[in-house]
C-alpha positions as a LaTeX table, in Angstrom:
\begin{tabular}{lrrr}
\hline
Residue & $x$ (\AA) & $y$ (\AA) & $z$ (\AA) \\
\hline
Met1 & 75.15 & 69.25 & 20.72 \\
Asn2 & 71.69 & 68.46 & 20.09 \\
Val3 & 70.54 & 69.04 & 16.29 \\
Leu4 & 67.40 & 70.24 & 17.39 \\
Val5 & 68.86 & 73.10 & 19.52 \\
Leu6 & 71.51 & 73.44 & 16.69 \\
Leu7 & 68.93 & 74.03 & 14.50 \\
Ala8 & 66.76 & 76.00 & 16.69 \\
Ala9 & 69.86 & 78.55 & 17.64 \\
Ile10 & 70.25 & 78.97 & 13.76 \\
Leu11 & 67.18 & 79.60 & 13.17 \\
Phe12 & 66.91 & 82.00 & 16.16 \\
Ile13 & 70.05 & 84.25 & 15.02 \\
Leu14 & 68.70 & 84.26 & 11.66 \\
Met15 & 65.54 & 85.45 & 12.62 \\
Ile16 & 66.97 & 87.91 & 14.73 \\
Met17 & 69.55 & 89.64 & 12.11 \\
Ile18 & 66.64 & 89.87 & 9.59 \\
Gly19 & 63.79 & 90.24 & 11.43 \\
Gly20 & 65.14 & 92.23 & 14.76 \\
Lys21 & 62.44 & 92.44 & 17.40 \\
Lys22 & 59.90 & 91.20 & 15.45 \\
Gly23 & 62.04 & 88.24 & 14.52 \\
Ala24 & 62.52 & 87.47 & 18.02 \\
Arg25 & 58.71 & 87.71 & 18.53 \\
Ser26 & 58.22 & 85.49 & 15.56 \\
Phe27 & 60.50 & 82.92 & 16.82 \\
Leu28 & 58.71 & 83.02 & 20.47 \\
Thr29 & 55.31 & 82.53 & 19.08 \\
Leu30 & 56.43 & 79.23 & 17.07 \\
Phe31 & 57.11 & 78.02 & 21.01 \\
Ile32 & 53.91 & 79.63 & 22.27 \\
Asn33 & 51.68 & 78.13 & 19.54 \\
Phe34 & 53.40 & 74.75 & 20.17 \\
Ile35 & 52.10 & 75.00 & 23.89 \\
Val36 & 48.62 & 75.59 & 22.91 \\
Leu37 & 48.55 & 72.67 & 20.38 \\
Phe38 & 49.55 & 70.67 & 23.11 \\
Phe39 & 47.37 & 71.18 & 25.76 \\
Thr40 & 44.39 & 71.48 & 22.81 \\
Ile41 & 45.11 & 67.85 & 21.85 \\
Leu42 & 45.51 & 66.99 & 25.79 \\
Ile43 & 42.10 & 68.68 & 26.30 \\
Met44 & 40.61 & 67.09 & 23.33 \\
Leu45 & 40.98 & 63.55 & 24.45 \\
Asp46 & 38.44 & 64.53 & 27.18 \\
Pro47 & 35.23 & 62.66 & 26.12 \\
Asn48 & 33.29 & 65.52 & 27.74 \\
Val49 & 34.96 & 68.30 & 25.76 \\
Asn50 & 33.57 & 69.15 & 21.97 \\
Pro51 & 36.61 & 68.86 & 19.68 \\
Val52 & 34.80 & 71.48 & 17.34 \\
Ile53 & 34.27 & 74.15 & 20.28 \\
Leu54 & 37.72 & 73.58 & 21.51 \\
Thr55 & 39.22 & 74.13 & 17.92 \\
Ile56 & 37.47 & 77.35 & 17.47 \\
Ile57 & 38.94 & 78.34 & 20.82 \\
Ser58 & 42.33 & 77.17 & 20.18 \\
Ser59 & 41.92 & 79.07 & 16.83 \\
Ile60 & 41.24 & 82.34 & 18.57 \\
Ile61 & 44.08 & 82.00 & 20.36 \\
Ile62 & 46.89 & 80.83 & 17.69 \\
Ser63 & 45.35 & 83.77 & 15.40 \\
Gly64 & 45.55 & 86.08 & 17.94 \\
Ile65 & 49.27 & 85.08 & 19.00 \\
Thr66 & 50.43 & 84.93 & 15.74 \\
Leu67 & 48.49 & 88.44 & 14.42 \\
Phe68 & 48.97 & 90.41 & 17.44 \\
Phe69 & 51.84 & 89.40 & 19.39 \\
Ile70 & 54.16 & 89.88 & 16.50 \\
Asn71 & 52.55 & 92.73 & 14.67 \\
Glu72 & 50.73 & 94.52 & 17.55 \\
Val73 & 47.27 & 95.76 & 17.44 \\
Asn74 & 46.79 & 98.23 & 14.27 \\
Ser75 & 44.71 & 98.65 & 11.24 \\
Thr76 & 46.28 & 95.65 & 9.87 \\
Thr77 & 46.18 & 92.61 & 12.25 \\
Ile78 & 42.37 & 93.73 & 13.15 \\
Pro79 & 40.73 & 92.73 & 10.20 \\
Ala80 & 43.11 & 90.10 & 9.26 \\
Phe81 & 42.21 & 88.62 & 12.62 \\
Ile82 & 38.50 & 89.33 & 12.10 \\
Ser83 & 38.76 & 87.73 & 8.34 \\
Thr84 & 40.38 & 84.55 & 9.96 \\
Met85 & 38.03 & 84.08 & 12.40 \\
Ile86 & 35.01 & 84.40 & 9.97 \\
Thr87 & 36.75 & 81.73 & 7.29 \\
Ile88 & 37.52 & 79.33 & 10.29 \\
Ile89 & 33.88 & 79.31 & 11.54 \\
Ile90 & 32.73 & 78.82 & 7.94 \\
Met91 & 35.55 & 76.29 & 7.09 \\
Ile92 & 34.40 & 74.12 & 10.27 \\
Val93 & 30.90 & 73.83 & 9.54 \\
Phe94 & 31.81 & 73.04 & 5.89 \\
Ile95 & 34.68 & 70.49 & 7.07 \\
Val96 & 32.18 & 68.63 & 9.40 \\
Val97 & 29.90 & 68.02 & 6.92 \\
Val98 & 32.61 & 66.93 & 4.65 \\
Thr99 & 34.46 & 64.57 & 7.14 \\
Glu100 & 31.00 & 63.01 & 8.27 \\
Ile101 & 30.01 & 62.22 & 4.70 \\
Thr102 & 33.59 & 60.97 & 3.14 \\
Met103 & 33.99 & 58.81 & 6.71 \\
Ile104 & 37.91 & 59.57 & 6.75 \\
Gln105 & 38.01 & 59.81 & 10.30 \\
Gly106 & 39.56 & 57.38 & 12.50 \\
Phe107 & 42.48 & 55.03 & 11.16 \\
Ser108 & 43.29 & 53.62 & 7.80 \\
Glu109 & 44.02 & 50.07 & 6.94 \\
Glu110 & 47.87 & 50.71 & 6.67 \\
Glu111 & 47.80 & 51.94 & 10.35 \\
Ile112 & 45.44 & 49.31 & 12.07 \\
Glu113 & 48.32 & 46.69 & 12.29 \\
Glu114 & 50.40 & 49.14 & 14.40 \\
Ile115 & 47.57 & 49.95 & 16.71 \\
Gly116 & 46.21 & 46.44 & 16.54 \\
Ile117 & 46.61 & 45.78 & 20.50 \\
Phe118 & 44.98 & 48.99 & 21.70 \\
Ser119 & 41.41 & 49.51 & 22.07 \\
Leu120 & 40.14 & 52.24 & 19.58 \\
Tyr121 & 36.67 & 52.92 & 22.16 \\
Ile122 & 37.99 & 55.67 & 23.86 \\
Gly123 & 34.72 & 57.50 & 23.70 \\
Val124 & 35.74 & 60.51 & 21.35 \\
Asp125 & 33.72 & 61.37 & 18.21 \\
Phe126 & 36.23 & 60.54 & 15.71 \\
Ile127 & 34.47 & 62.84 & 13.03 \\
Lys128 & 34.71 & 66.08 & 15.12 \\
Ile129 & 38.56 & 64.97 & 15.92 \\
Gly130 & 39.01 & 64.72 & 12.09 \\
Ala131 & 37.57 & 67.93 & 11.39 \\
Ser132 & 39.09 & 69.39 & 14.37 \\
Met133 & 42.50 & 68.14 & 12.49 \\
Ile134 & 41.72 & 69.27 & 9.17 \\
Ile135 & 41.02 & 72.97 & 10.71 \\
Met136 & 44.12 & 72.76 & 12.67 \\
Ser137 & 46.08 & 72.19 & 9.59 \\
Thr138 & 44.76 & 74.97 & 7.50 \\
Ile139 & 44.41 & 77.64 & 10.07 \\
Gly140 & 48.18 & 78.96 & 9.61 \\
Ala141 & 47.89 & 79.39 & 5.72 \\
Ile142 & 44.40 & 81.29 & 6.13 \\
Thr143 & 46.40 & 83.64 & 8.81 \\
Asp144 & 49.13 & 83.94 & 6.36 \\
Ile145 & 46.59 & 85.02 & 3.57 \\
Ala146 & 44.50 & 87.28 & 5.69 \\
Ile147 & 47.74 & 89.60 & 7.05 \\
Ser148 & 49.21 & 89.38 & 3.24 \\
Ile149 & 46.01 & 91.18 & 2.18 \\
Ala150 & 45.55 & 93.39 & 4.83 \\
Ser151 & 48.75 & 94.81 & 4.90 \\
Pro152 & 49.16 & 96.14 & 1.57 \\
Met153 & 45.78 & 97.37 & 1.36 \\
Arg154 & 46.56 & 99.52 & 4.03 \\
Glu155 & 49.68 & 100.91 & 2.70 \\
Ile156 & 47.62 & 101.21 & $-0.38$ \\
Tyr157 & 45.19 & 103.34 & 1.41 \\
Asn158 & 47.44 & 105.33 & 3.23 \\
His159 & 49.33 & 106.60 & $-0.03$ \\
His160 & 46.06 & 107.24 & $-1.86$ \\
Pro161 & 43.29 & 108.00 & 0.84 \\
Thr162 & 41.03 & 109.20 & $-1.83$ \\
Ile163 & 40.55 & 105.97 & $-3.33$ \\
Ser164 & 37.33 & 104.47 & $-3.49$ \\
Arg165 & 35.98 & 101.43 & $-1.60$ \\
Arg166 & 35.19 & 99.71 & $-5.12$ \\
Asp167 & 38.87 & 100.17 & $-6.35$ \\
Leu168 & 40.10 & 99.51 & $-2.83$ \\
Phe169 & 38.15 & 96.25 & $-2.71$ \\
Thr170 & 39.27 & 95.27 & $-6.39$ \\
Ser171 & 43.09 & 95.88 & $-5.00$ \\
Gly172 & 42.43 & 93.44 & $-2.37$ \\
Leu173 & 41.50 & 91.04 & $-4.92$ \\
Asn174 & 44.25 & 91.33 & $-7.13$ \\
Ile175 & 46.76 & 90.69 & $-4.49$ \\
Gly176 & 45.02 & 87.49 & $-3.55$ \\
Lys177 & 44.84 & 86.47 & $-6.66$ \\
Asp178 & 48.79 & 86.75 & $-7.16$ \\
Ile179 & 49.28 & 84.53 & $-3.87$ \\
Leu180 & 46.25 & 82.21 & $-4.22$ \\
Gly181 & 48.62 & 79.84 & $-6.92$ \\
Thr182 & 51.68 & 80.11 & $-4.85$ \\
Asn183 & 50.18 & 79.19 & $-1.41$ \\
Thr184 & 48.14 & 76.21 & $-2.83$ \\
Asn185 & 50.82 & 74.75 & $-4.32$ \\
Thr186 & 52.65 & 75.20 & $-0.97$ \\
Leu187 & 49.97 & 73.18 & 0.67 \\
Phe188 & 50.12 & 70.34 & $-1.88$ \\
Phe189 & 53.98 & 69.83 & $-1.77$ \\
Ala190 & 54.04 & 70.19 & 1.68 \\
Phe191 & 51.62 & 66.86 & 1.58 \\
Phe192 & 54.20 & 64.84 & $-0.85$ \\
Gly193 & 57.07 & 66.31 & 1.17 \\
Gly194 & 55.64 & 64.87 & 4.14 \\
Tyr195 & 54.29 & 61.70 & 3.02 \\
Leu196 & 56.89 & 60.94 & 0.51 \\
Ala197 & 57.67 & 57.62 & 3.07 \\
Leu198 & 53.76 & 56.55 & 2.54 \\
Leu199 & 53.98 & 56.73 & $-1.55$ \\
Ile200 & 57.41 & 54.68 & $-1.64$ \\
Trp201 & 55.62 & 52.45 & 0.78 \\
Phe202 & 52.50 & 52.02 & $-1.73$ \\
Lys203 & 55.02 & 51.33 & $-4.29$ \\
Asp204 & 56.75 & 48.33 & $-2.56$ \\
Leu205 & 53.01 & 47.17 & $-1.45$ \\
Ser206 & 52.55 & 47.06 & $-5.64$ \\
Tyr207 & 49.23 & 49.45 & $-5.22$ \\
Ser208 & 47.81 & 50.39 & $-8.27$ \\
Leu209 & 46.90 & 54.10 & $-8.84$ \\
Gly210 & 43.17 & 53.45 & $-8.34$ \\
Glu211 & 44.14 & 51.51 & $-4.94$ \\
Ile212 & 46.13 & 54.64 & $-4.07$ \\
Val213 & 43.76 & 57.10 & $-4.51$ \\
Asn214 & 41.27 & 55.23 & $-2.92$ \\
Ser215 & 43.24 & 54.07 & $-0.03$ \\
Lys216 & 41.84 & 56.16 & 3.44 \\
Ile217 & 44.97 & 57.57 & 4.54 \\
Phe218 & 45.74 & 59.16 & 0.83 \\
Ser219 & 42.22 & 60.10 & 0.53 \\
Ala220 & 42.25 & 61.84 & 4.43 \\
Glu221 & 45.11 & 63.82 & 3.30 \\
Leu222 & 44.40 & 65.09 & $-0.12$ \\
Ile223 & 41.00 & 66.24 & 1.16 \\
Thr224 & 42.72 & 68.06 & 3.96 \\
Ile225 & 44.69 & 69.96 & 1.00 \\
Phe226 & 41.69 & 70.66 & $-0.77$ \\
Cys227 & 39.91 & 71.83 & 2.16 \\
Ala228 & 42.68 & 73.95 & 3.05 \\
Gly229 & 42.96 & 75.58 & $-0.49$ \\
Ile230 & 39.45 & 76.21 & 0.06 \\
Gly231 & 39.84 & 78.35 & 3.00 \\
Val232 & 42.65 & 79.70 & 1.20 \\
Ala233 & 40.29 & 81.10 & $-1.41$ \\
Leu234 & 37.74 & 81.72 & 0.47 \\
Val235 & 39.61 & 84.35 & 2.71 \\
Ile236 & 40.64 & 86.14 & $-0.09$ \\
Pro237 & 37.31 & 87.85 & $-0.66$ \\
Ile238 & 36.46 & 88.12 & 3.20 \\
Ala239 & 39.77 & 89.67 & 3.95 \\
Ser240 & 39.56 & 92.12 & 1.51 \\
Ser241 & 36.10 & 93.23 & 2.28 \\
Ile242 & 36.67 & 93.38 & 6.13 \\
Thr243 & 40.03 & 95.57 & 5.58 \\
Val244 & 37.87 & 97.94 & 2.99 \\
Leu245 & 35.17 & 98.44 & 5.60 \\
Phe246 & 37.50 & 98.67 & 8.48 \\
Leu247 & 40.00 & 101.44 & 6.83 \\
Met248 & 37.21 & 103.33 & 5.51 \\
Lys249 & 35.37 & 103.45 & 8.84 \\
Lys250 & 38.37 & 104.40 & 10.53 \\
Ser251 & 38.84 & 107.31 & 8.24 \\
Asn252 & 35.24 & 108.38 & 8.71 \\
Phe253 & 35.83 & 108.77 & 12.23 \\
Ser254 & 39.23 & 110.37 & 12.32 \\
\hline
\end{tabular}
């Protein structure tokens, strides 16, 4: 049996055993989001399409599927979705500026040899492509933090409906502080895990520490990690405030 099919089957069985129907929806969400990303990349190659606008649209679709398809529409997923969208819009503006200043778009020296026979004049804006790539790398972490804050805040409010806005907001921040460090480290070690072969290659090429840090491919990945960490940190107060407003407003109308 194909290894990919076997691993997918094991993952599906475990998600069904542990998560039940929600686990099955989570498994299906992986493939749906992959299809969305696949078509996003295909459309992004069209020179007439703005990659940043396309990224915003695909981020809305991916976040909506991840939050609403798995957990349905409720008082947890709605503020988490709104918080994710606000954070992504802020991050896209920030990332476009950072990408243009640092000039990390395009290909590095280590990659030029492999694509040297191809033309790089393909009519797309590599700055916007680079910014879109970074925001695509952060969308999962931002959505995860948003739902991780909104869900316990809802539980706190349901058990203590008389809690003040300030105390509920403070609780959201405290929850965010607990998960901020672990998520940032997850992003950091995901980079080193995925680019371990690159680091070994740097060693074989006898790169000094300064050459490694200043290499374009290494800097681009570190900037991606830092931007993802900024997005993770930024979504915490945004998700806390949006969840407070949503829960309090809902209670006023009920």
